[in-house]
Each structure stands twice: as C-alpha cells, then as structure tokens.
Amino acid sequence: MKLSLSNGIFSKMGINENFATIRQIGFENIEFNMKSIKKERDTDVYREQKALASSGLKCLTLHSATLHIKDPIEVHQAVYYGKISLECAHALGVPLMTIHSNVSKKLPKNIREKCLQEVFNKEIEPFAKNLGIKLALENLSYNSTGFGKNVEGLEEVLGVIDNGSMGITFDLCHALESKETDNLLDKYGDRVCNVHMADKAHKPFTEAKPELAHFLKRLHDFGYNGPITFEIAHGTLIDEIAKSKTLFDKLLSQF
Ligand SMILES: [Zn+2]
C-alpha cells in the first residue's frame, strides 16, 4: 500500500506552495483534489502540470470536482465539472479518478436514474474511456448532500452507471460515521482501488485504534496494494499530519 496525501487540505495556497508544503512533510505521493484549482479556467491544467513536474511529487489519483445535482437542469454543469477534472487527470498523467454519484439524495429515484445516465453513461464514461482513465465511485457520508452512503445506495448507482470497469474509492471516515465499514468491505472489498484515510470528522489517526487495525487487516486480506490517501480536514496542524504519517509508515510496513 502506498501512502499519499490529498492536496485539498492546502487548497487555499497557490499550487507551488501547496506542493512544496506536502514535500516538506515528507510525502512522495498525492491525490490531486480539484478544489485546489482556484477559478476554473480550462487552460489552468497546464499550470498544474508544470507545477507537479517541478515538485517531484507523484500524483496517484485525482478527485473530481463534483456537483450533487438537485434539479436535472444542472446536468450540464456536473458534466463540465467531470470533464475538466478528466482533462486535468490526463494532463497530470493520473490513471484513476475518484467520483461522487453527482446526484442529490433529495432527488426522487426515477429522476436520480435519469441524471446518472445523462451525466455518466452519455458523457463522463466515454470521455474517461477515451483518455484511458479509470473511475472509482466513493461512498459518501451520512451528512453529505449527495446520494450513496451505503451498499443499498451504491448498488443503485452502480446498477445504472457501472459499465463493468467501475472501481470503488473507500472513504473510511464516511464509513465509520455511517457505521458501514464491514458492510461496504463485504460487498466491495475486491473492487477497492483508492482509500480515503481519516478518522471521524476527517481527523488524522494518530494512534492505531482497533477499528483502523481491523480495516487495514481486511484490506490486506483482499490483496489491496493501492493508495492510502490521507484526506483530512482544513486547519489540521502540520505536526499532527506528520505524526499520522509516522504512524502509517510503521503500520503499512507490516503489509
Ligand atoms: Zn473522501
């Protein structure tokens, strides 16, 4: 398993300072979160590409910009967010993009299905396939505005959008908050291709709590060897991030 840090935590910094701070903490790998692009101007992807190349960091995954559609009229905007994210992933040479369902949990089921088809089946999936980028659907938190926090919800989404190659981004913080860790692992353990790692409320783990040890053991038993991506709250102190990294360097060396 490869330790990585989501750069969304430093999204208020300019991109060069963002990458430099990650290097200072000692990380070699990142997940690029589209939140760290200030104002969407499509050509900004070239600036990010240059900054990444000179940082020496390796970008393992990219987190798509998302819009949890509340009304079908917003479909075109969600499609734009998805496509510019794919363009950025392509520019950064990233093979995997984390996605949300992009539909609000408040939409009725039949409209959810229509929006999922419009966004993914018609637009995002062919675009991703053309660029050779794999998509990985993330389990959301119970307090997210989006749809898909448990097996039932994810099965509904996958039932519409899965073309046979959809992976899963397993967010441990969301799974702990919704008490779904084992249910989700039972169902999707062998499809996980990215992990968002944090304790509840996106706090970094600074000790090997039983639920963390249990999760890592189960992941290992599924043969997982992909990214363990710290996705932690804004305002987390650098010292805490470094302490958590030291813990994971030790924990992951066992696998
Ligand atoms: Zn996440």
mmCIF file of C-alpha atoms and ligand atoms in Angstrom:
data_model
loop_
_atom_site.group_PDB
_atom_site.id
_atom_site.type_symbol
_atom_site.label_atom_id
_atom_site.label_comp_id
_atom_site.label_asym_id
_atom_site.label_seq_id
_atom_site.Cartn_x
_atom_site.Cartn_y
_atom_site.Cartn_z
ATOM 1 C CA MET A 1 0.000 0.000 0.000
ATOM 2 C CA LYS A 2 1.241 3.471 -0.883
ATOM 3 C CA LEU A 3 0.868 6.450 1.411
ATOM 4 C CA SER A 4 -0.480 9.578 -0.269
ATOM 5 C CA LEU A 5 -1.890 12.965 0.784
ATOM 6 C CA SER A 6 -4.868 14.760 -0.713
ATOM 7 C CA ASN A 7 -3.693 18.256 -1.581
ATOM 8 C CA GLY A 8 -7.212 19.576 -0.904
ATOM 9 C CA ILE A 9 -6.069 20.346 2.646
ATOM 10 C CA PHE A 10 -3.854 23.137 1.290
ATOM 11 C CA SER A 11 -6.316 24.338 -1.352
ATOM 12 C CA LYS A 12 -6.104 27.930 -0.094
ATOM 13 C CA MET A 13 -2.415 28.096 -1.041
ATOM 14 C CA GLY A 14 -1.109 28.714 -4.546
ATOM 15 C CA ILE A 15 -0.271 25.466 -6.297
ATOM 16 C CA ASN A 16 3.537 25.689 -5.950
ATOM 17 C CA GLU A 17 3.321 26.396 -2.207
ATOM 18 C CA ASN A 18 0.722 23.617 -1.888
ATOM 19 C CA PHE A 19 3.097 21.029 -3.395
ATOM 20 C CA ALA A 20 6.137 22.382 -1.518
ATOM 21 C CA THR A 21 4.317 22.045 1.833
ATOM 22 C CA ILE A 22 3.449 18.418 1.035
ATOM 23 C CA ARG A 23 7.110 17.718 0.229
ATOM 24 C CA GLN A 24 8.205 19.338 3.493
ATOM 25 C CA ILE A 25 6.022 16.913 5.488
ATOM 26 C CA GLY A 26 7.784 14.080 3.672
ATOM 27 C CA PHE A 27 5.110 12.734 1.322
ATOM 28 C CA GLU A 28 6.093 11.445 -2.111
ATOM 29 C CA ASN A 29 2.599 10.803 -3.471
ATOM 30 C CA ILE A 30 -0.532 12.911 -3.741
ATOM 31 C CA GLU A 31 -4.159 12.833 -4.685
ATOM 32 C CA PHE A 32 -4.862 15.995 -6.657
ATOM 33 C CA ASN A 33 -8.154 17.466 -5.460
ATOM 34 C CA MET A 34 -9.836 19.776 -7.978
ATOM 35 C CA LYS A 35 -10.677 22.092 -5.056
ATOM 36 C CA SER A 36 -7.075 23.268 -5.271
ATOM 37 C CA ILE A 37 -7.678 24.855 -8.670
ATOM 38 C CA LYS A 38 -8.855 28.341 -7.878
ATOM 39 C CA LYS A 39 -11.164 29.516 -10.594
ATOM 40 C CA GLU A 40 -11.963 27.091 -13.336
ATOM 41 C CA ARG A 41 -10.206 28.302 -16.428
ATOM 42 C CA ASP A 42 -9.681 25.269 -18.596
ATOM 43 C CA THR A 43 -6.107 26.184 -19.527
ATOM 44 C CA ASP A 44 -5.091 26.191 -15.834
ATOM 45 C CA VAL A 45 -4.388 22.460 -16.213
ATOM 46 C CA TYR A 46 -1.091 23.359 -17.939
ATOM 47 C CA ARG A 47 -0.015 25.399 -14.902
ATOM 48 C CA GLU A 48 -0.812 22.432 -12.614
ATOM 49 C CA GLN A 49 1.077 20.112 -14.954
ATOM 50 C CA LYS A 50 4.188 22.303 -14.783
ATOM 51 C CA ALA A 51 3.958 22.714 -11.002
ATOM 52 C CA LEU A 52 3.641 18.946 -10.481
ATOM 53 C CA ALA A 53 6.610 18.183 -12.726
ATOM 54 C CA SER A 54 8.858 20.606 -10.842
ATOM 55 C CA SER A 55 7.630 19.443 -7.397
ATOM 56 C CA GLY A 56 8.999 15.905 -7.787
ATOM 57 C CA LEU A 57 5.722 14.547 -6.365
ATOM 58 C CA LYS A 58 3.884 11.650 -7.950
ATOM 59 C CA CYS A 59 0.171 12.078 -8.487
ATOM 60 C CA LEU A 60 -1.518 8.694 -7.983
ATOM 61 C CA THR A 61 -5.163 9.741 -8.126
ATOM 62 C CA LEU A 62 -7.336 12.778 -8.816
ATOM 63 C CA HIS A 63 -10.528 13.747 -7.010
ATOM 64 C CA SER A 64 -13.101 15.048 -9.469
ATOM 65 C CA ALA A 65 -14.880 18.352 -8.990
ATOM 66 C CA THR A 66 -18.457 17.353 -8.221
ATOM 67 C CA LEU A 67 -21.919 18.829 -8.178
ATOM 68 C CA HIS A 68 -24.699 16.975 -6.369
ATOM 69 C CA ILE A 69 -27.487 17.725 -8.836
ATOM 70 C CA LYS A 70 -30.717 18.907 -7.173
ATOM 71 C CA ASP A 71 -32.525 19.545 -10.445
ATOM 72 C CA PRO A 72 -31.989 17.971 -13.889
ATOM 73 C CA ILE A 73 -31.257 21.429 -15.314
ATOM 74 C CA GLU A 74 -27.871 21.210 -13.544
ATOM 75 C CA VAL A 75 -26.770 18.143 -15.528
ATOM 76 C CA HIS A 76 -24.652 20.174 -17.980
ATOM 77 C CA GLN A 77 -22.724 21.754 -15.095
ATOM 78 C CA ALA A 78 -21.971 18.379 -13.477
ATOM 79 C CA VAL A 79 -20.814 17.130 -16.881
ATOM 80 C CA TYR A 80 -18.492 20.121 -17.236
ATOM 81 C CA TYR A 81 -17.000 19.531 -13.759
ATOM 82 C CA GLY A 82 -16.419 15.882 -14.589
ATOM 83 C CA LYS A 83 -14.840 16.571 -17.963
ATOM 84 C CA ILE A 84 -12.484 19.343 -16.852
ATOM 85 C CA SER A 85 -11.421 17.055 -13.993
ATOM 86 C CA LEU A 86 -10.652 14.321 -16.529
ATOM 87 C CA GLU A 87 -8.675 16.802 -18.633
ATOM 88 C CA CYS A 88 -6.648 17.670 -15.537
ATOM 89 C CA ALA A 89 -6.112 13.984 -14.674
ATOM 90 C CA HIS A 90 -4.908 13.440 -18.241
ATOM 91 C CA ALA A 91 -2.509 16.417 -18.070
ATOM 92 C CA LEU A 92 -1.084 15.103 -14.779
ATOM 93 C CA GLY A 93 -0.735 11.551 -16.104
ATOM 94 C CA VAL A 94 -3.120 10.155 -13.484
ATOM 95 C CA PRO A 95 -4.699 6.742 -14.181
ATOM 96 C CA LEU A 96 -7.563 6.923 -11.661
ATOM 97 C CA MET A 97 -10.248 9.491 -10.865
ATOM 98 C CA THR A 98 -12.439 9.441 -7.750
ATOM 99 C CA ILE A 99 -16.041 10.421 -8.411
ATOM 100 C CA HIS A 100 -19.169 11.043 -6.378
ATOM 101 C CA SER A 101 -22.598 9.977 -7.629
ATOM 102 C CA ASN A 102 -23.190 13.628 -8.584
ATOM 103 C CA VAL A 103 -26.876 13.342 -7.637
ATOM 104 C CA SER A 104 -28.542 14.828 -4.585
ATOM 105 C CA LYS A 105 -30.048 12.421 -2.067
ATOM 106 C CA LYS A 106 -33.195 14.575 -2.231
ATOM 107 C CA LEU A 107 -33.977 13.721 -5.877
ATOM 108 C CA PRO A 108 -36.661 11.061 -6.404
ATOM 109 C CA LYS A 109 -35.381 7.691 -7.615
ATOM 110 C CA ASN A 110 -36.586 7.941 -11.221
ATOM 111 C CA ILE A 111 -35.005 11.388 -11.668
ATOM 112 C CA ARG A 112 -31.792 10.166 -9.972
ATOM 113 C CA GLU A 113 -31.587 7.407 -12.543
ATOM 114 C CA LYS A 114 -32.164 9.787 -15.462
ATOM 115 C CA CYS A 115 -29.492 12.210 -14.201
ATOM 116 C CA LEU A 116 -26.977 9.404 -13.600
ATOM 117 C CA GLN A 117 -27.479 8.218 -17.185
ATOM 118 C CA GLU A 118 -27.152 11.719 -18.622
ATOM 119 C CA VAL A 119 -24.000 12.510 -16.642
ATOM 120 C CA PHE A 120 -22.119 9.219 -16.646
ATOM 121 C CA ASN A 121 -23.371 6.847 -19.338
ATOM 122 C CA LYS A 122 -23.691 9.522 -22.018
ATOM 123 C CA GLU A 123 -20.826 11.867 -21.150
ATOM 124 C CA ILE A 124 -18.268 11.137 -18.434
ATOM 125 C CA GLU A 125 -17.694 7.429 -19.079
ATOM 126 C CA PRO A 126 -16.982 7.644 -22.832
ATOM 127 C CA PHE A 127 -14.761 10.680 -22.173
ATOM 128 C CA ALA A 128 -12.807 8.811 -19.458
ATOM 129 C CA LYS A 129 -12.510 5.703 -21.594
ATOM 130 C CA ASN A 130 -11.113 7.737 -24.455
ATOM 131 C CA LEU A 131 -8.423 9.184 -22.136
ATOM 132 C CA GLY A 132 -7.695 5.777 -20.581
ATOM 133 C CA ILE A 133 -8.691 6.893 -17.069
ATOM 134 C CA LYS A 134 -10.433 4.528 -14.651
ATOM 135 C CA LEU A 135 -13.261 5.865 -12.478
ATOM 136 C CA ALA A 136 -13.768 4.954 -8.817
ATOM 137 C CA LEU A 137 -17.064 5.740 -7.058
ATOM 138 C CA GLU A 138 -16.743 6.988 -3.468
ATOM 139 C CA ASN A 139 -19.035 6.071 -0.564
ATOM 140 C CA LEU A 140 -20.403 9.313 0.866
ATOM 141 C CA SER A 141 -21.001 10.406 4.442
ATOM 142 C CA TYR A 142 -24.470 10.363 6.014
ATOM 143 C CA ASN A 143 -24.382 14.179 6.180
ATOM 144 C CA SER A 144 -23.363 14.633 2.538
ATOM 145 C CA THR A 145 -25.860 16.284 0.193
ATOM 146 C CA GLY A 146 -25.056 13.558 -2.352
ATOM 147 C CA PHE A 147 -26.563 10.089 -2.802
ATOM 148 C CA GLY A 148 -24.702 6.861 -1.995
ATOM 149 C CA LYS A 149 -23.556 6.278 1.591
ATOM 150 C CA ASN A 150 -24.240 2.546 1.997
ATOM 151 C CA VAL A 151 -24.410 -0.678 0.000
ATOM 152 C CA GLU A 152 -28.044 -0.129 -0.960
ATOM 153 C CA GLY A 153 -27.334 3.377 -2.311
ATOM 154 C CA LEU A 154 -24.114 2.429 -4.092
ATOM 155 C CA GLU A 155 -25.799 -0.616 -5.650
ATOM 156 C CA GLU A 156 -28.482 1.652 -7.070
ATOM 157 C CA VAL A 157 -25.857 3.993 -8.570
ATOM 158 C CA LEU A 158 -23.689 1.163 -9.899
ATOM 159 C CA GLY A 159 -26.804 -0.506 -11.316
ATOM 160 C CA VAL A 160 -27.135 2.480 -13.665
ATOM 161 C CA ILE A 161 -23.562 3.593 -14.349
ATOM 162 C CA ASP A 162 -21.305 0.561 -13.968
ATOM 163 C CA ASN A 163 -20.031 -0.493 -17.373
ATOM 164 C CA GLY A 164 -18.033 -3.354 -15.859
ATOM 165 C CA SER A 165 -14.914 -1.383 -15.021
ATOM 166 C CA MET A 166 -16.046 0.963 -12.221
ATOM 167 C CA GLY A 167 -13.812 0.837 -9.145
ATOM 168 C CA ILE A 168 -14.533 1.940 -5.579
ATOM 169 C CA THR A 169 -12.867 4.703 -3.554
ATOM 170 C CA PHE A 170 -13.355 3.551 0.022
ATOM 171 C CA ASP A 171 -13.663 6.539 2.385
ATOM 172 C CA LEU A 172 -13.030 5.194 5.898
ATOM 173 C CA CYS A 173 -14.139 8.407 7.633
ATOM 174 C CA HIS A 174 -17.519 8.270 5.859
ATOM 175 C CA ALA A 175 -17.845 4.524 6.529
ATOM 176 C CA LEU A 176 -17.117 4.955 10.255
ATOM 177 C CA GLU A 177 -19.558 7.854 10.522
ATOM 178 C CA SER A 178 -22.338 5.881 8.847
ATOM 179 C CA LYS A 179 -21.308 2.620 10.624
ATOM 180 C CA GLU A 180 -20.981 0.844 7.264
ATOM 181 C CA THR A 181 -17.321 -0.249 7.273
ATOM 182 C CA ASP A 182 -17.827 -4.027 7.281
ATOM 183 C CA ASN A 183 -20.946 -3.979 5.074
ATOM 184 C CA LEU A 184 -19.083 -1.966 2.434
ATOM 185 C CA LEU A 185 -15.973 -4.120 2.667
ATOM 186 C CA ASP A 186 -18.012 -7.345 2.415
ATOM 187 C CA LYS A 187 -19.592 -6.075 -0.798
ATOM 188 C CA TYR A 188 -16.780 -4.073 -2.429
ATOM 189 C CA GLY A 189 -13.529 -5.218 -0.775
ATOM 190 C CA ASP A 190 -12.207 -6.721 -4.000
ATOM 191 C CA ARG A 191 -13.097 -3.642 -6.075
ATOM 192 C CA VAL A 192 -11.360 -1.002 -3.938
ATOM 193 C CA CYS A 193 -8.746 0.929 -5.907
ATOM 194 C CA ASN A 194 -8.312 4.012 -3.700
ATOM 195 C CA VAL A 195 -8.750 4.655 0.041
ATOM 196 C CA HIS A 196 -9.568 7.974 1.692
ATOM 197 C CA MET A 197 -7.996 7.654 5.102
ATOM 198 C CA ALA A 198 -9.155 9.604 8.145
ATOM 199 C CA ASP A 199 -10.894 9.101 11.437
ATOM 200 C CA LYS A 200 -14.382 10.516 12.007
ATOM 201 C CA ALA A 201 -14.765 14.231 11.095
ATOM 202 C CA HIS A 202 -11.742 13.845 8.785
ATOM 203 C CA LYS A 203 -9.328 13.949 11.718
ATOM 204 C CA PRO A 204 -5.989 12.208 11.148
ATOM 205 C CA PHE A 205 -5.393 8.954 13.021
ATOM 206 C CA THR A 206 -2.506 9.474 15.412
ATOM 207 C CA GLU A 207 -2.766 6.083 17.136
ATOM 208 C CA ALA A 208 -3.558 2.572 15.926
ATOM 209 C CA LYS A 209 -7.184 2.383 17.072
ATOM 210 C CA PRO A 210 -8.807 -1.086 16.842
ATOM 211 C CA GLU A 211 -11.159 -0.006 14.007
ATOM 212 C CA LEU A 212 -8.158 1.194 11.972
ATOM 213 C CA ALA A 213 -6.161 -2.001 12.539
ATOM 214 C CA HIS A 214 -9.257 -4.062 11.628
ATOM 215 C CA PHE A 215 -9.784 -2.080 8.412
ATOM 216 C CA LEU A 216 -6.160 -2.360 7.269
ATOM 217 C CA LYS A 217 -6.096 -6.085 8.013
ATOM 218 C CA ARG A 218 -9.270 -6.649 5.980
ATOM 219 C CA LEU A 219 -7.939 -4.543 3.072
ATOM 220 C CA HIS A 220 -4.739 -6.549 3.117
ATOM 221 C CA ASP A 221 -6.713 -9.812 3.106
ATOM 222 C CA PHE A 222 -8.414 -8.623 -0.093
ATOM 223 C CA GLY A 223 -4.941 -8.197 -1.606
ATOM 224 C CA TYR A 224 -5.164 -4.402 -1.717
ATOM 225 C CA ASN A 225 -1.918 -2.643 -2.579
ATOM 226 C CA GLY A 226 -3.123 0.749 -3.855
ATOM 227 C CA PRO A 227 -3.063 4.252 -2.365
ATOM 228 C CA ILE A 228 -3.836 5.071 1.266
ATOM 229 C CA THR A 229 -4.767 8.708 0.756
ATOM 230 C CA PHE A 230 -4.912 10.969 3.800
ATOM 231 C CA GLU A 231 -7.994 13.115 3.298
ATOM 232 C CA ILE A 232 -8.043 15.338 6.338
ATOM 233 C CA ALA A 233 -9.794 18.484 7.480
ATOM 234 C CA HIS A 234 -8.619 22.004 6.709
ATOM 235 C CA GLY A 235 -6.845 23.524 9.675
ATOM 236 C CA THR A 236 -5.205 20.237 10.787
ATOM 237 C CA LEU A 237 -1.788 21.163 12.200
ATOM 238 C CA ILE A 238 1.293 20.157 10.201
ATOM 239 C CA ASP A 239 2.649 18.397 13.313
ATOM 240 C CA GLU A 240 -0.461 16.223 13.515
ATOM 241 C CA ILE A 241 -0.187 15.292 9.838
ATOM 242 C CA ALA A 242 3.474 14.384 10.346
ATOM 243 C CA LYS A 243 2.602 12.324 13.439
ATOM 244 C CA SER A 244 -0.059 10.452 11.490
ATOM 245 C CA LYS A 245 2.392 9.830 8.650
ATOM 246 C CA THR A 246 4.899 8.323 11.108
ATOM 247 C CA LEU A 247 2.156 6.026 12.430
ATOM 248 C CA PHE A 248 1.200 4.847 8.930
ATOM 249 C CA ASP A 249 4.805 4.385 7.813
ATOM 250 C CA LYS A 250 5.008 1.904 10.687
ATOM 251 C CA LEU A 251 1.570 0.292 10.196
ATOM 252 C CA LEU A 252 1.944 -0.181 6.442
ATOM 253 C CA SER A 253 5.422 -1.680 6.753
ATOM 254 C CA GLN A 254 3.703 -4.769 8.225
ATOM 255 C CA PHE A 255 1.947 -5.468 4.919
HETATM 256 ZN ZN ZN B 1 -13.367 11.135 0.631
#
